[in-house]
mmCIF file of C-alpha atoms in Angstrom:
data_model
loop_
_atom_site.group_PDB
_atom_site.id
_atom_site.type_symbol
_atom_site.label_atom_id
_atom_site.label_comp_id
_atom_site.label_asym_id
_atom_site.label_seq_id
_atom_site.Cartn_x
_atom_site.Cartn_y
_atom_site.Cartn_z
ATOM 1 C CA UNK A 1 -0.034 0.010 -0.024
ATOM 2 C CA UNK A 2 1.292 3.419 -0.971
ATOM 3 C CA UNK A 3 0.819 6.358 1.626
ATOM 4 C CA UNK A 4 1.064 9.884 0.688
ATOM 5 C CA UNK A 5 2.054 12.451 3.335
ATOM 6 C CA UNK A 6 4.610 12.664 6.174
ATOM 7 C CA UNK A 7 4.842 9.414 8.139
ATOM 8 C CA UNK A 8 3.886 9.885 11.905
ATOM 9 C CA UNK A 9 2.146 13.300 11.635
ATOM 10 C CA UNK A 10 -1.154 13.316 13.358
ATOM 11 C CA UNK A 11 -3.683 16.168 13.094
ATOM 12 C CA UNK A 12 -3.788 18.317 16.244
ATOM 13 C CA UNK A 13 -7.224 17.976 18.070
ATOM 14 C CA UNK A 14 -9.586 20.745 17.946
ATOM 15 C CA UNK A 15 -9.723 23.190 20.928
ATOM 16 C CA UNK A 16 -12.642 21.501 22.659
ATOM 17 C CA UNK A 17 -10.613 18.232 22.624
ATOM 18 C CA UNK A 18 -7.572 19.709 24.223
ATOM 19 C CA UNK A 19 -8.207 19.262 28.164
ATOM 20 C CA UNK A 20 -11.089 21.577 28.313
ATOM 21 C CA UNK A 21 -12.219 22.792 31.741
ATOM 22 C CA UNK A 22 -15.119 25.255 32.739
ATOM 23 C CA UNK A 23 -14.310 28.472 34.303
ATOM 24 C CA UNK A 24 -17.542 30.406 35.577
ATOM 25 C CA UNK A 25 -16.924 33.956 36.940
ATOM 26 C CA UNK A 26 -20.161 35.582 38.419
ATOM 27 C CA UNK A 27 -21.452 38.254 40.742
ATOM 28 C CA UNK A 28 -24.761 38.758 42.115
ATOM 29 C CA UNK A 29 -25.617 41.874 44.007
ATOM 30 C CA UNK A 30 -28.997 42.760 45.305
ATOM 31 C CA UNK A 31 -30.058 46.278 46.786
ATOM 32 C CA UNK A 32 -26.412 47.501 46.349
ATOM 33 C CA UNK A 33 -25.924 51.071 47.351
ATOM 34 C CA UNK A 34 -23.924 53.664 45.303
ATOM 35 C CA UNK A 35 -20.210 52.893 45.023
ATOM 36 C CA UNK A 36 -17.034 53.692 43.174
ATOM 37 C CA UNK A 37 -15.867 51.215 40.400
ATOM 38 C CA UNK A 38 -15.627 47.859 42.223
ATOM 39 C CA UNK A 39 -13.866 44.819 40.941
ATOM 40 C CA UNK A 40 -16.231 41.856 41.591
ATOM 41 C CA UNK A 41 -14.138 39.000 40.065
ATOM 42 C CA UNK A 42 -10.959 38.323 37.869
ATOM 43 C CA UNK A 43 -9.769 35.634 35.500
ATOM 44 C CA UNK A 44 -6.347 35.274 34.023
ATOM 45 C CA UNK A 45 -5.598 32.849 31.329
ATOM 46 C CA UNK A 46 -2.830 30.689 32.675
ATOM 47 C CA UNK A 47 0.574 29.943 30.674
ATOM 48 C CA UNK A 48 0.243 26.922 28.400
ATOM 49 C CA UNK A 49 -3.552 27.671 28.067
ATOM 50 C CA UNK A 50 -5.895 29.566 25.759
ATOM 51 C CA UNK A 51 -9.558 30.301 26.588
ATOM 52 C CA UNK A 52 -12.727 30.715 24.635
ATOM 53 C CA UNK A 53 -15.379 33.233 26.100
ATOM 54 C CA UNK A 54 -18.560 31.434 25.420
ATOM 55 C CA UNK A 55 -21.153 33.469 27.085
ATOM 56 C CA UNK A 56 -21.349 36.957 28.680
ATOM 57 C CA UNK A 57 -24.551 38.188 30.699
ATOM 58 C CA UNK A 58 -24.513 41.719 32.320
ATOM 59 C CA UNK A 59 -27.630 43.118 33.900
ATOM 60 C CA UNK A 60 -28.506 46.031 36.449
ATOM 61 C CA UNK A 61 -31.967 47.352 37.368
ATOM 62 C CA UNK A 62 -32.733 50.233 39.641
ATOM 63 C CA UNK A 63 -34.512 49.050 42.747
ATOM 64 C CA UNK A 64 -34.944 52.465 44.553
ATOM 65 C CA UNK A 65 -34.747 55.918 43.173
ATOM 66 C CA UNK A 66 -31.615 58.073 44.000
ATOM 67 C CA UNK A 67 -31.710 61.484 45.472
ATOM 68 C CA UNK A 68 -29.162 62.673 42.907
ATOM 69 C CA UNK A 69 -28.948 60.543 39.776
ATOM 70 C CA UNK A 70 -25.711 59.288 38.452
ATOM 71 C CA UNK A 71 -24.436 56.807 35.921
ATOM 72 C CA UNK A 72 -24.510 53.104 36.902
ATOM 73 C CA UNK A 73 -22.941 50.193 35.058
ATOM 74 C CA UNK A 74 -22.011 46.758 35.030
ATOM 75 C CA UNK A 75 -19.071 45.946 32.842
ATOM 76 C CA UNK A 76 -16.421 43.377 31.770
ATOM 77 C CA UNK A 77 -12.994 44.430 31.079
ATOM 78 C CA UNK A 78 -10.322 43.008 28.958
ATOM 79 C CA UNK A 79 -6.716 43.778 29.679
ATOM 80 C CA UNK A 80 -7.697 47.258 30.995
ATOM 81 C CA UNK A 81 -10.345 47.993 28.247
ATOM 82 C CA UNK A 82 -14.022 47.951 28.772
ATOM 83 C CA UNK A 83 -15.349 45.556 26.164
ATOM 84 C CA UNK A 84 -19.045 44.911 27.287
ATOM 85 C CA UNK A 85 -20.994 47.221 29.452
ATOM 86 C CA UNK A 86 -24.760 47.680 30.473
ATOM 87 C CA UNK A 87 -25.510 51.135 31.604
ATOM 88 C CA UNK A 88 -28.479 53.047 33.414
ATOM 89 C CA UNK A 89 -28.355 56.960 33.495
ATOM 90 C CA UNK A 90 -32.177 57.480 34.473
ATOM 91 C CA UNK A 91 -33.836 57.452 38.050
ATOM 92 C CA UNK A 92 -37.094 55.473 37.603
ATOM 93 C CA UNK A 93 -37.482 52.428 39.706
ATOM 94 C CA UNK A 94 -37.339 49.615 37.360
ATOM 95 C CA UNK A 95 -35.030 51.087 34.727
ATOM 96 C CA UNK A 96 -32.750 48.487 33.496
ATOM 97 C CA UNK A 97 -30.012 47.612 30.957
ATOM 98 C CA UNK A 98 -28.669 44.250 29.965
ATOM 99 C CA UNK A 99 -26.109 42.692 27.660
ATOM 100 C CA UNK A 100 -26.052 39.186 26.479
ATOM 101 C CA UNK A 101 -23.387 37.844 24.207
ATOM 102 C CA UNK A 102 -22.498 34.223 23.033
ATOM 103 C CA UNK A 103 -19.278 32.995 21.599
ATOM 104 C CA UNK A 104 -17.435 36.421 21.923
ATOM 105 C CA UNK A 105 -13.775 36.117 22.195
ATOM 106 C CA UNK A 106 -10.725 33.867 22.234
ATOM 107 C CA UNK A 107 -8.108 34.751 25.154
ATOM 108 C CA UNK A 108 -4.571 33.999 25.043
ATOM 109 C CA UNK A 109 -2.110 33.195 27.912
ATOM 110 C CA UNK A 110 -1.778 36.308 30.091
ATOM 111 C CA UNK A 111 -5.047 37.798 29.080
ATOM 112 C CA UNK A 112 -7.134 39.174 32.115
ATOM 113 C CA UNK A 113 -10.858 39.640 32.289
ATOM 114 C CA UNK A 114 -12.493 41.571 35.243
ATOM 115 C CA UNK A 115 -15.987 42.107 36.046
ATOM 116 C CA UNK A 116 -16.902 45.573 37.597
ATOM 117 C CA UNK A 117 -19.879 47.508 39.000
ATOM 118 C CA UNK A 118 -20.379 51.126 39.641
ATOM 119 C CA UNK A 119 -23.017 53.576 40.715
ATOM 120 C CA UNK A 120 -22.291 57.297 40.765
ATOM 121 C CA UNK A 121 -25.835 58.260 42.257
ATOM 122 C CA UNK A 122 -26.487 59.696 45.614
ATOM 123 C CA UNK A 123 -28.758 57.136 47.468
ATOM 124 C CA UNK A 124 -30.865 54.656 45.795
ATOM 125 C CA UNK A 125 -30.074 51.100 45.075
ATOM 126 C CA UNK A 126 -29.372 48.596 42.132
ATOM 127 C CA UNK A 127 -29.462 44.801 41.657
ATOM 128 C CA UNK A 128 -26.359 43.574 39.537
ATOM 129 C CA UNK A 129 -25.384 40.580 37.659
ATOM 130 C CA UNK A 130 -22.114 39.909 35.735
ATOM 131 C CA UNK A 131 -21.523 36.349 34.563
ATOM 132 C CA UNK A 132 -19.042 34.826 32.027
ATOM 133 C CA UNK A 133 -18.815 31.355 31.003
ATOM 134 C CA UNK A 134 -15.148 30.467 29.700
ATOM 135 C CA UNK A 135 -13.547 27.230 28.340
ATOM 136 C CA UNK A 136 -10.200 26.984 29.175
ATOM 137 C CA UNK A 137 -7.905 24.525 27.127
ATOM 138 C CA UNK A 138 -4.449 23.489 26.261
ATOM 139 C CA UNK A 139 -2.820 26.027 23.840
#
């Protein structure tokens, strides 16, 4: 039998077959008072790995009115740059914003994701949700 090609060369498995592991980062805050930008979680891709950002969900909803309204947001930051953000700038109870994204990014070793919340109002409260689902795999 005649074979064509380089002997002993095997195709590299797809990313999802290279020791995948689930990484889930999340923050749920209920009736959170105004606050400066606050990091709620962080994730860094380890050396020798890559990661696929499969799902993102950001949500915030005003629970009680502020005496002085300010910007409020929930955001995902990649290597110091805000890449996803849900933002509310109004003062009505029930005002909300949300971001849902699927199959967003491939992350390389050393890349860092961080989840933040912020409320620049005086008084009032928000409910926050920041969630990411990441599949980490051998690079």
